[in-house]
Amino acid sequence: VLEHGLYKHGSAELEAYIIEIMAKCGLDHYMIHRYPHQFSGGQRQRIVIARALALQPEFVVCDESVSALDVSIQSQILNLLQDLKEESQLTYLFISHDLSVIKHVSDRIGVMYLGDMVELCESDTLYENPLHPYSKSLISAIPTTTQSRQNRIILKGDIPSNIIPPSGCKFRTRCPLARGTCAKVAPELREVEPGHQVACHFYEETKNII
């Protein structure tokens, strides 16, 4: 805030603004004088969010923003992010390895493997009808209490090096649908259904993977 010239150092306006931002993020005003070691993990995450919002952005990158928190605190932070999104008309780029978290945050989801986008579509579409084998395997790994879920899809082999990646499709060394074409030609990300893009030569057979 000071570096961007929004308020003068030591001014009453600056302190009032900081307290206002803190309140939006669920932090009490008396915490302004605490030291870092006096905050819990959830409170520290709220401070990070408050710092990001202090400059009144329209676009916020959230990179693994709840991965280090336990489930109960994760829920609080996700609810806070959702409230702030609606209140301040924010757009998030939310990066996470946890698809159960992604589901509750995102309107559109892009699935990446070794740096390449392999599927891009609306959130509900991905969970109801994944078209890339990697996406389907990730969704099968989400913990559930229902009995309707099919068995988890276990990918074979190790994740290859991204410095010297496999030829053609990077996922082919672990893909149950891989064939000779996959080793020769890298699939392009293309729209196969309205608003649904996938990079797979044989995406139509993904539904048969069990």
Short mmCIF file of C-alpha atoms in Angstrom, two decimals:
data_model
loop_
_atom_site.label_atom_id
_atom_site.label_comp_id
_atom_site.label_asym_id
_atom_site.label_seq_id
_atom_site.Cartn_x
_atom_site.Cartn_y
_atom_site.Cartn_z
CA VAL A 1 0.00 0.00 0.00
CA LEU A 2 2.84 2.38 0.90
CA GLU A 3 4.93 1.42 -2.14
CA HIS A 4 2.00 2.13 -4.45
CA GLY A 5 1.33 5.49 -2.86
CA LEU A 6 -2.21 4.77 -1.72
CA TYR A 7 -1.60 6.11 1.79
CA LYS A 8 1.13 7.96 3.67
CA HIS A 9 3.31 6.14 6.18
CA GLY A 10 2.03 6.48 9.74
CA SER A 11 -1.24 8.17 8.74
CA ALA A 12 -4.52 7.45 10.48
CA GLU A 13 -6.05 6.71 7.08
CA LEU A 14 -3.51 3.93 6.51
CA GLU A 15 -4.26 2.24 9.82
CA ALA A 16 -8.02 2.52 9.27
CA TYR A 17 -7.65 0.98 5.81
CA ILE A 18 -5.55 -1.91 7.12
CA ILE A 19 -8.09 -2.63 9.86
CA GLU A 20 -10.88 -2.55 7.25
CA ILE A 21 -9.07 -5.11 5.06
CA MET A 22 -8.34 -7.25 8.11
CA ALA A 23 -12.01 -7.26 9.06
CA LYS A 24 -12.99 -8.41 5.55
CA CYS A 25 -10.63 -11.37 5.98
CA GLY A 26 -11.88 -12.33 9.43
CA LEU A 27 -9.04 -10.79 11.46
CA ASP A 28 -9.79 -8.74 14.59
CA HIS A 29 -8.39 -5.20 14.78
CA TYR A 30 -6.26 -5.88 17.89
CA MET A 31 -4.20 -8.38 15.88
CA ILE A 32 -2.55 -5.52 14.02
CA HIS A 33 0.17 -5.34 16.69
CA ARG A 34 0.92 -9.10 16.84
CA TYR A 35 4.11 -10.73 15.64
CA PRO A 36 4.08 -13.49 12.97
CA HIS A 37 4.75 -16.32 15.45
CA GLN A 38 1.61 -15.35 17.39
CA PHE A 39 -0.73 -16.33 14.54
CA SER A 40 -2.13 -19.77 13.75
CA GLY A 41 -1.83 -21.34 10.30
CA GLY A 42 -5.35 -20.30 9.35
CA GLN A 43 -4.79 -16.74 10.57
CA ARG A 44 -1.56 -16.50 8.58
CA GLN A 45 -3.43 -17.55 5.47
CA ARG A 46 -6.01 -14.85 6.12
CA ILE A 47 -3.16 -12.32 6.42
CA VAL A 48 -1.81 -13.42 3.03
CA ILE A 49 -5.27 -12.93 1.51
CA ALA A 50 -5.59 -9.52 3.18
CA ARG A 51 -2.23 -8.43 1.73
CA ALA A 52 -3.34 -9.54 -1.72
CA LEU A 53 -6.60 -7.59 -1.46
CA ALA A 54 -5.01 -4.43 -0.07
CA LEU A 55 -4.22 -3.12 -3.57
CA GLN A 56 -7.79 -3.76 -4.74
CA PRO A 57 -6.95 -6.22 -7.54
CA GLU A 58 -9.40 -7.65 -10.06
CA PHE A 59 -7.38 -10.83 -10.66
CA VAL A 60 -5.76 -12.97 -7.93
CA VAL A 61 -3.50 -16.01 -8.38
CA CYS A 62 -4.02 -18.58 -5.60
CA ASP A 63 -1.16 -21.08 -5.84
CA GLU A 64 -1.75 -24.04 -3.48
CA SER A 65 -3.33 -21.58 -1.06
CA VAL A 66 -4.93 -24.18 1.24
CA SER A 67 -2.69 -27.22 0.73
CA ALA A 68 -0.84 -26.80 4.04
CA LEU A 69 -4.01 -26.41 6.13
CA ASP A 70 -6.13 -29.06 7.81
CA VAL A 71 -9.59 -29.77 6.43
CA SER A 72 -11.57 -27.60 8.84
CA ILE A 73 -9.35 -24.57 8.22
CA GLN A 74 -9.40 -25.26 4.47
CA SER A 75 -13.18 -24.96 4.54
CA GLN A 76 -13.02 -21.61 6.32
CA ILE A 77 -10.49 -20.18 3.87
CA LEU A 78 -12.40 -21.45 0.82
CA ASN A 79 -15.62 -19.90 2.15
CA LEU A 80 -13.75 -16.64 2.75
CA LEU A 81 -12.38 -16.65 -0.80
CA GLN A 82 -15.86 -17.28 -2.17
CA ASP A 83 -17.36 -14.42 -0.14
CA LEU A 84 -14.59 -12.03 -1.21
CA LYS A 85 -15.03 -13.08 -4.83
CA GLU A 86 -18.69 -12.10 -4.80
CA GLU A 87 -18.18 -8.97 -2.70
CA SER A 88 -15.25 -7.54 -4.67
CA GLN A 89 -16.02 -9.07 -8.10
CA LEU A 90 -12.71 -10.94 -8.11
CA THR A 91 -11.42 -13.45 -10.64
CA TYR A 92 -9.23 -16.25 -9.28
CA LEU A 93 -6.67 -18.45 -10.96
CA PHE A 94 -6.74 -21.26 -8.41
CA ILE A 95 -3.86 -23.74 -8.65
CA SER A 96 -4.10 -26.98 -6.67
CA HIS A 97 -3.41 -30.71 -6.77
CA ASP A 98 -6.59 -31.37 -4.78
CA LEU A 99 -9.53 -31.80 -7.15
CA SER A 100 -11.99 -31.95 -4.27
CA VAL A 101 -10.95 -28.37 -3.43
CA ILE A 102 -10.92 -27.25 -7.05
CA LYS A 103 -14.50 -28.44 -7.49
CA HIS A 104 -15.84 -25.97 -4.92
CA VAL A 105 -13.86 -22.99 -6.19
CA SER A 106 -13.70 -23.07 -9.98
CA ASP A 107 -16.15 -22.28 -12.75
CA ARG A 108 -13.77 -23.70 -15.39
CA ILE A 109 -11.01 -26.22 -14.83
CA GLY A 110 -7.84 -26.91 -16.79
CA VAL A 111 -6.06 -30.20 -16.09
CA MET A 112 -2.30 -30.22 -16.70
CA TYR A 113 0.21 -33.06 -17.00
CA LEU A 114 3.94 -32.30 -17.09
CA GLY A 115 3.23 -28.71 -18.02
CA ASP A 116 0.80 -29.44 -20.86
CA MET A 117 -2.93 -28.71 -20.75
CA VAL A 118 -4.73 -31.99 -21.40
CA GLU A 119 -8.33 -30.97 -20.69
CA LEU A 120 -10.26 -27.71 -20.30
CA CYS A 121 -13.97 -27.37 -19.62
CA GLU A 122 -16.67 -26.24 -17.19
CA SER A 123 -16.27 -27.55 -13.64
CA ASP A 124 -19.42 -29.69 -13.60
CA THR A 125 -18.58 -31.14 -17.01
CA LEU A 126 -15.16 -32.35 -15.88
CA TYR A 127 -16.51 -34.22 -12.88
CA GLU A 128 -19.47 -35.71 -14.74
CA ASN A 129 -17.76 -36.52 -18.04
CA PRO A 130 -13.93 -36.44 -18.02
CA LEU A 131 -12.61 -37.14 -21.51
CA HIS A 132 -8.89 -37.44 -20.85
CA PRO A 133 -7.58 -40.63 -19.16
CA TYR A 134 -5.47 -38.57 -16.74
CA SER A 135 -8.47 -36.47 -15.69
CA LYS A 136 -10.53 -39.60 -15.09
CA SER A 137 -7.80 -41.15 -12.94
CA LEU A 138 -7.53 -37.98 -10.84
CA ILE A 139 -11.27 -37.82 -10.26
CA SER A 140 -11.35 -41.51 -9.29
CA ALA A 141 -8.86 -40.72 -6.50
CA ILE A 142 -11.11 -38.19 -4.76
CA PRO A 143 -12.22 -39.62 -1.37
CA THR A 144 -15.95 -40.28 -1.12
CA THR A 145 -18.42 -41.74 1.36
CA THR A 146 -20.81 -42.99 -1.33
CA GLN A 147 -20.82 -46.45 -2.88
CA SER A 148 -21.71 -45.26 -6.39
CA ARG A 149 -18.09 -44.43 -7.31
CA GLN A 150 -16.27 -46.92 -9.52
CA ASN A 151 -12.99 -48.39 -8.35
CA ARG A 152 -9.99 -46.10 -8.25
CA ILE A 153 -7.94 -46.03 -11.44
CA ILE A 154 -4.31 -46.77 -10.57
CA LEU A 155 -1.82 -45.43 -13.11
CA LYS A 156 1.14 -47.68 -13.80
CA GLY A 157 4.75 -46.59 -14.10
CA ASP A 158 6.60 -43.55 -12.83
CA ILE A 159 6.13 -39.91 -13.79
CA PRO A 160 8.65 -39.26 -16.57
CA SER A 161 11.17 -36.43 -16.56
CA ASN A 162 9.92 -33.15 -17.97
CA ILE A 163 13.48 -32.29 -18.97
CA ILE A 164 13.60 -35.27 -21.32
CA PRO A 165 9.89 -36.07 -21.81
CA PRO A 166 8.54 -39.04 -23.77
CA SER A 167 8.03 -38.54 -27.50
CA GLY A 168 4.55 -37.70 -28.72
CA CYS A 169 2.06 -37.59 -25.87
CA LYS A 170 3.77 -37.06 -22.51
CA PHE A 171 1.13 -39.15 -20.75
CA ARG A 172 1.47 -42.21 -23.02
CA THR A 173 3.93 -44.05 -20.74
CA ARG A 174 1.19 -44.33 -18.07
CA CYS A 175 -1.93 -44.25 -20.23
CA PRO A 176 -4.14 -47.36 -20.55
CA LEU A 177 -5.26 -46.18 -24.01
CA ALA A 178 -1.76 -45.57 -25.44
CA ARG A 179 -0.94 -46.91 -28.90
CA GLY A 180 1.74 -46.41 -31.53
CA THR A 181 0.25 -43.13 -32.69
CA CYS A 182 0.66 -41.67 -29.21
CA ALA A 183 4.45 -42.14 -29.36
CA LYS A 184 4.72 -40.42 -32.73
CA VAL A 185 2.26 -37.52 -32.62
CA ALA A 186 1.60 -35.19 -29.69
CA PRO A 187 -2.18 -34.61 -29.47
CA GLU A 188 -3.38 -31.03 -29.78
CA LEU A 189 -5.79 -29.46 -27.33
CA ARG A 190 -8.97 -29.21 -29.40
CA GLU A 191 -12.66 -28.68 -28.82
CA VAL A 192 -14.50 -32.00 -29.08
CA GLU A 193 -17.75 -30.80 -27.51
CA PRO A 194 -19.11 -27.26 -27.04
CA GLY A 195 -16.83 -25.62 -24.45
CA HIS A 196 -14.94 -28.88 -23.82
CA GLN A 197 -11.35 -29.20 -25.02
CA VAL A 198 -9.16 -32.30 -24.71
CA ALA A 199 -5.71 -33.38 -25.91
CA CYS A 200 -6.04 -37.10 -26.58
CA HIS A 201 -6.08 -39.16 -29.79
CA PHE A 202 -8.49 -41.70 -28.33
CA TYR A 203 -10.54 -39.62 -25.88
CA GLU A 204 -13.77 -41.34 -26.97
CA GLU A 205 -12.55 -44.55 -25.29
CA THR A 206 -11.95 -42.92 -21.90
CA LYS A 207 -15.44 -43.93 -20.78
CA ASN A 208 -14.37 -47.59 -21.05
CA ILE A 209 -11.53 -47.22 -18.51
CA ILE A 210 -12.47 -48.92 -15.24
#
